mmCIF file with all atom_site columns, C-alpha atoms in Angstrom:
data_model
loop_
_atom_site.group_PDB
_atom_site.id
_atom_site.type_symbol
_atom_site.label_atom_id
_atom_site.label_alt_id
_atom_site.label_comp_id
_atom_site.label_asym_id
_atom_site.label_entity_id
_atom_site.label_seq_id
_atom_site.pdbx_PDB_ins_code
_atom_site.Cartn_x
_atom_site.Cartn_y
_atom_site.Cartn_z
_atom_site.occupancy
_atom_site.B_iso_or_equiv
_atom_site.pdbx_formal_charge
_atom_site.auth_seq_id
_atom_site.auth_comp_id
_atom_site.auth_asym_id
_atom_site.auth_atom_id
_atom_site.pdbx_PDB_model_num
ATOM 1  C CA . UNK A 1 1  ? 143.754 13.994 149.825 1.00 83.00 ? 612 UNK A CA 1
ATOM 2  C CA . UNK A 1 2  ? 144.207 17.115 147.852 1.00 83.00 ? 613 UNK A CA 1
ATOM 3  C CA . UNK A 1 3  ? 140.526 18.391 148.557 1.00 84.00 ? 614 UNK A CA 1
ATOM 4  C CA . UNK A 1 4  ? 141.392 17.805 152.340 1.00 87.00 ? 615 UNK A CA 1
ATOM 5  C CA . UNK A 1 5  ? 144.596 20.229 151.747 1.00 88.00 ? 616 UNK A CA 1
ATOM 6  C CA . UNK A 1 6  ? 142.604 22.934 149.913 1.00 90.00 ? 617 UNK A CA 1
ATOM 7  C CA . UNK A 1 7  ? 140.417 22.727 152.745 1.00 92.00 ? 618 UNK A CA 1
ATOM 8  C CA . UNK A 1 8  ? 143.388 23.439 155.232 1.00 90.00 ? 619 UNK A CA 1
ATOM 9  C CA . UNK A 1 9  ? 144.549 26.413 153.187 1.00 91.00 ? 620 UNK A CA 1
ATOM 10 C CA . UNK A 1 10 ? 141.335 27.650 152.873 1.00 90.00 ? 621 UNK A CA 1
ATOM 11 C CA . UNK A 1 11 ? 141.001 27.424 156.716 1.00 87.00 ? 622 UNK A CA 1
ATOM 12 C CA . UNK A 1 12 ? 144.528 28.834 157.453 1.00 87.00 ? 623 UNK A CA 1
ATOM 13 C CA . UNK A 1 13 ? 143.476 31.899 155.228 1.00 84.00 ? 624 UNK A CA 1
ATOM 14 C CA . UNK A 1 14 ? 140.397 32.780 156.778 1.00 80.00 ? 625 UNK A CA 1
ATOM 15 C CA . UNK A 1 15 ? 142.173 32.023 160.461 1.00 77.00 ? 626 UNK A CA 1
ATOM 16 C CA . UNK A 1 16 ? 144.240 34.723 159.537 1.00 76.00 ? 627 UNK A CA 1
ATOM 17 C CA . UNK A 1 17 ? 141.932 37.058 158.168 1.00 70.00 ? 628 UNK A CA 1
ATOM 18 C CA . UNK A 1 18 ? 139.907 36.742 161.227 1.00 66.00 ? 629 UNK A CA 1
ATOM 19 C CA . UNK A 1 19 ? 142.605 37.676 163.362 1.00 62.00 ? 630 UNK A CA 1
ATOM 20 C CA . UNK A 1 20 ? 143.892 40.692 162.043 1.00 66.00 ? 631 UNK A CA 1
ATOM 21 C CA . UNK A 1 21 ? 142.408 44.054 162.487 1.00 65.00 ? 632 UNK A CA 1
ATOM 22 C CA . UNK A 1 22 ? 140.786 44.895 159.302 1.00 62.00 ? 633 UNK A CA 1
ATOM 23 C CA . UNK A 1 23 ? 139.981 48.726 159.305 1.00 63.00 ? 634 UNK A CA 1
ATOM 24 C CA . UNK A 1 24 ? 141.698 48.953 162.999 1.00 67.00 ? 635 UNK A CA 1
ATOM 25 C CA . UNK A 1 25 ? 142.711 52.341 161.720 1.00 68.00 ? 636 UNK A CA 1
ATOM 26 C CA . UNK A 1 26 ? 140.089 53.763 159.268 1.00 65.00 ? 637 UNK A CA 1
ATOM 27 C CA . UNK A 1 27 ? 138.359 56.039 162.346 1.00 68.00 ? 638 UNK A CA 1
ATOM 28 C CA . UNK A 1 28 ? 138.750 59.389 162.916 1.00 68.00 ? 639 UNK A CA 1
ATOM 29 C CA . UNK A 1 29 ? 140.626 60.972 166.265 1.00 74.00 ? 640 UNK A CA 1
ATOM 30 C CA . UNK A 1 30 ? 139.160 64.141 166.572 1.00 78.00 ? 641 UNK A CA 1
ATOM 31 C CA . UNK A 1 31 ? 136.170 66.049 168.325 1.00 84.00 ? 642 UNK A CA 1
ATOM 32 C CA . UNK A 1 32 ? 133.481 67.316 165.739 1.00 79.00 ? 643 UNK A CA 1
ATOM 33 C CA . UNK A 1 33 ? 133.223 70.792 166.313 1.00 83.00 ? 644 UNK A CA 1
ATOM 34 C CA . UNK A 1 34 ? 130.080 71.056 164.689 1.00 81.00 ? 645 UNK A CA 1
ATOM 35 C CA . UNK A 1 35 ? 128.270 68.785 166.743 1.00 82.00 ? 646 UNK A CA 1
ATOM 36 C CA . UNK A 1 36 ? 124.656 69.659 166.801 1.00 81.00 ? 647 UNK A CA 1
ATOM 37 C CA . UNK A 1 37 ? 124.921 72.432 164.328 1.00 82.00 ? 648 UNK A CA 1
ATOM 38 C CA . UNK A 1 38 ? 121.593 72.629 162.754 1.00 80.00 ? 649 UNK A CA 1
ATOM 39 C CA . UNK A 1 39 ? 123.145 74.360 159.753 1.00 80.00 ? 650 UNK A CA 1
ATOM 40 C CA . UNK A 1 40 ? 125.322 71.281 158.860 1.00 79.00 ? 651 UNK A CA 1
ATOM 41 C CA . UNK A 1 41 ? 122.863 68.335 160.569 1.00 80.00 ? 652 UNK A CA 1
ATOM 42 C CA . UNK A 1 42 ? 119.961 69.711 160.035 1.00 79.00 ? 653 UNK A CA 1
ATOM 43 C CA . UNK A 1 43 ? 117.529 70.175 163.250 1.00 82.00 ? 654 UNK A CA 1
ATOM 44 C CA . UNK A 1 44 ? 116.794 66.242 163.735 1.00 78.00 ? 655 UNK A CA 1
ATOM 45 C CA . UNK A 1 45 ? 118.209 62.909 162.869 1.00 71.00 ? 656 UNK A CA 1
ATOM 46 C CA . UNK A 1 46 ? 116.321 61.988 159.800 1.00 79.00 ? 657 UNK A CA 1
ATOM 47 C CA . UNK A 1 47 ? 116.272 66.068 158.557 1.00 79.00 ? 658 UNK A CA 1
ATOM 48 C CA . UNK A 1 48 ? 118.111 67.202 155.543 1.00 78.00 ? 659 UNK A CA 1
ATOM 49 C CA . UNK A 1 49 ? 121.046 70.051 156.869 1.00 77.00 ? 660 UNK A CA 1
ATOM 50 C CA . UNK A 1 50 ? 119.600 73.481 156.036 1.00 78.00 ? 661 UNK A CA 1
ATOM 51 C CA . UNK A 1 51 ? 122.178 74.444 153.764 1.00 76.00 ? 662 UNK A CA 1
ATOM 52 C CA . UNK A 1 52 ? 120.922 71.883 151.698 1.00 74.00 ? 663 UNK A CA 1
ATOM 53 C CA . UNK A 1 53 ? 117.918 73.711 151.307 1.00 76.00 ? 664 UNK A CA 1
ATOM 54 C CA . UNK A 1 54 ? 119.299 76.928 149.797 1.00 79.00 ? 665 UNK A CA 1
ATOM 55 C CA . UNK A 1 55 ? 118.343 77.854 146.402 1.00 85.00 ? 666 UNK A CA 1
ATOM 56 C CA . UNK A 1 56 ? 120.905 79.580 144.154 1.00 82.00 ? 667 UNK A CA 1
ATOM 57 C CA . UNK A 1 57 ? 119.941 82.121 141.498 1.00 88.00 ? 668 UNK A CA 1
ATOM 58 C CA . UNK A 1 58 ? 121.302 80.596 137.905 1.00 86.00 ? 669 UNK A CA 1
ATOM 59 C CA . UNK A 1 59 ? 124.002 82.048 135.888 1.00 88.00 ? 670 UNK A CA 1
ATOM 60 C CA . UNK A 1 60 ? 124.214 81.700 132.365 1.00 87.00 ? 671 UNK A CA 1
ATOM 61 C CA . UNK A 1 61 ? 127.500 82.967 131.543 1.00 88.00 ? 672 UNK A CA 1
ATOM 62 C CA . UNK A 1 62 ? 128.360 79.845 133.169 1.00 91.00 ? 673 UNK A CA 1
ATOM 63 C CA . UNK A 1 63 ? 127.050 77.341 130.782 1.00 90.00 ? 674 UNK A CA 1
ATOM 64 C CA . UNK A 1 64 ? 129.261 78.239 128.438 1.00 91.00 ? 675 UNK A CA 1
ATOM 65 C CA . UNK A 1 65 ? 132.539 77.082 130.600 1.00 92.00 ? 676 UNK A CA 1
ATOM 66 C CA . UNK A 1 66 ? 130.402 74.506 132.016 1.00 91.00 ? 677 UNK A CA 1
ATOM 67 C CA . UNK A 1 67 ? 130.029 72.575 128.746 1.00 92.00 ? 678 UNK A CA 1
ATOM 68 C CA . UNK A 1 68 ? 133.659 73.038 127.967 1.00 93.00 ? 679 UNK A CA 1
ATOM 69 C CA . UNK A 1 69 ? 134.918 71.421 131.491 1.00 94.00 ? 680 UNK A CA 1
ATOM 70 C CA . UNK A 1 70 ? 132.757 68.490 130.509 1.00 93.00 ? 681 UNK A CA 1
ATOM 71 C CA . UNK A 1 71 ? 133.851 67.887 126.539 1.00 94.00 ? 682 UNK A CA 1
ATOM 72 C CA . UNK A 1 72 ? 137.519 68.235 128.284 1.00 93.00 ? 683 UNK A CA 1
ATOM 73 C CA . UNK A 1 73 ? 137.027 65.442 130.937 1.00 94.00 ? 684 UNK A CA 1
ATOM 74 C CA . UNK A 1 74 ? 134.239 63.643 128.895 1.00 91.00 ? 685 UNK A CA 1
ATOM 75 C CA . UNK A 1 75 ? 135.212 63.624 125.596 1.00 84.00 ? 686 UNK A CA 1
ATOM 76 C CA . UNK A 1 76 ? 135.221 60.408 123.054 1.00 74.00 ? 687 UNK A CA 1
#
């Protein structure tokens, strides 16, 4: 008897679940203004954007703060 009830909970739970709207909301409302933009999408569907592309020259006076940022948040 009480294997038949946890089966009828279990049931009414996943009724429910089923009939709500999960994520009904989690979409975006808005026109992409960059549509087709080869600079953010890239040229095709399976291409890498080509700001992804751009190489930046280092800077070692950087390094410095760099490795101070990271003993702050990583620190033990």
């Amino acid at each position: 008897m009480k294997g038949l009830l946890n089966i009828g909970v279990f049931l009414l739970v996943v009724g429910s679940l089923t009939s709500c709207d999960y994520q009904k909301y989690n979409t975006i409302r808005q026109k992409d203004f960059r549509d087709g933009d080869k600079y953010v999408y890239g040229p095709g569907l399976d291409s890498a954007a080509v700001q992804t592309t751009y190489k930046y020259a280092s800077r070692p006076e950087l390094a410095e703060r760099t490795n101070k940022i990271r003993q702050k948040l990583f620190a033990k």
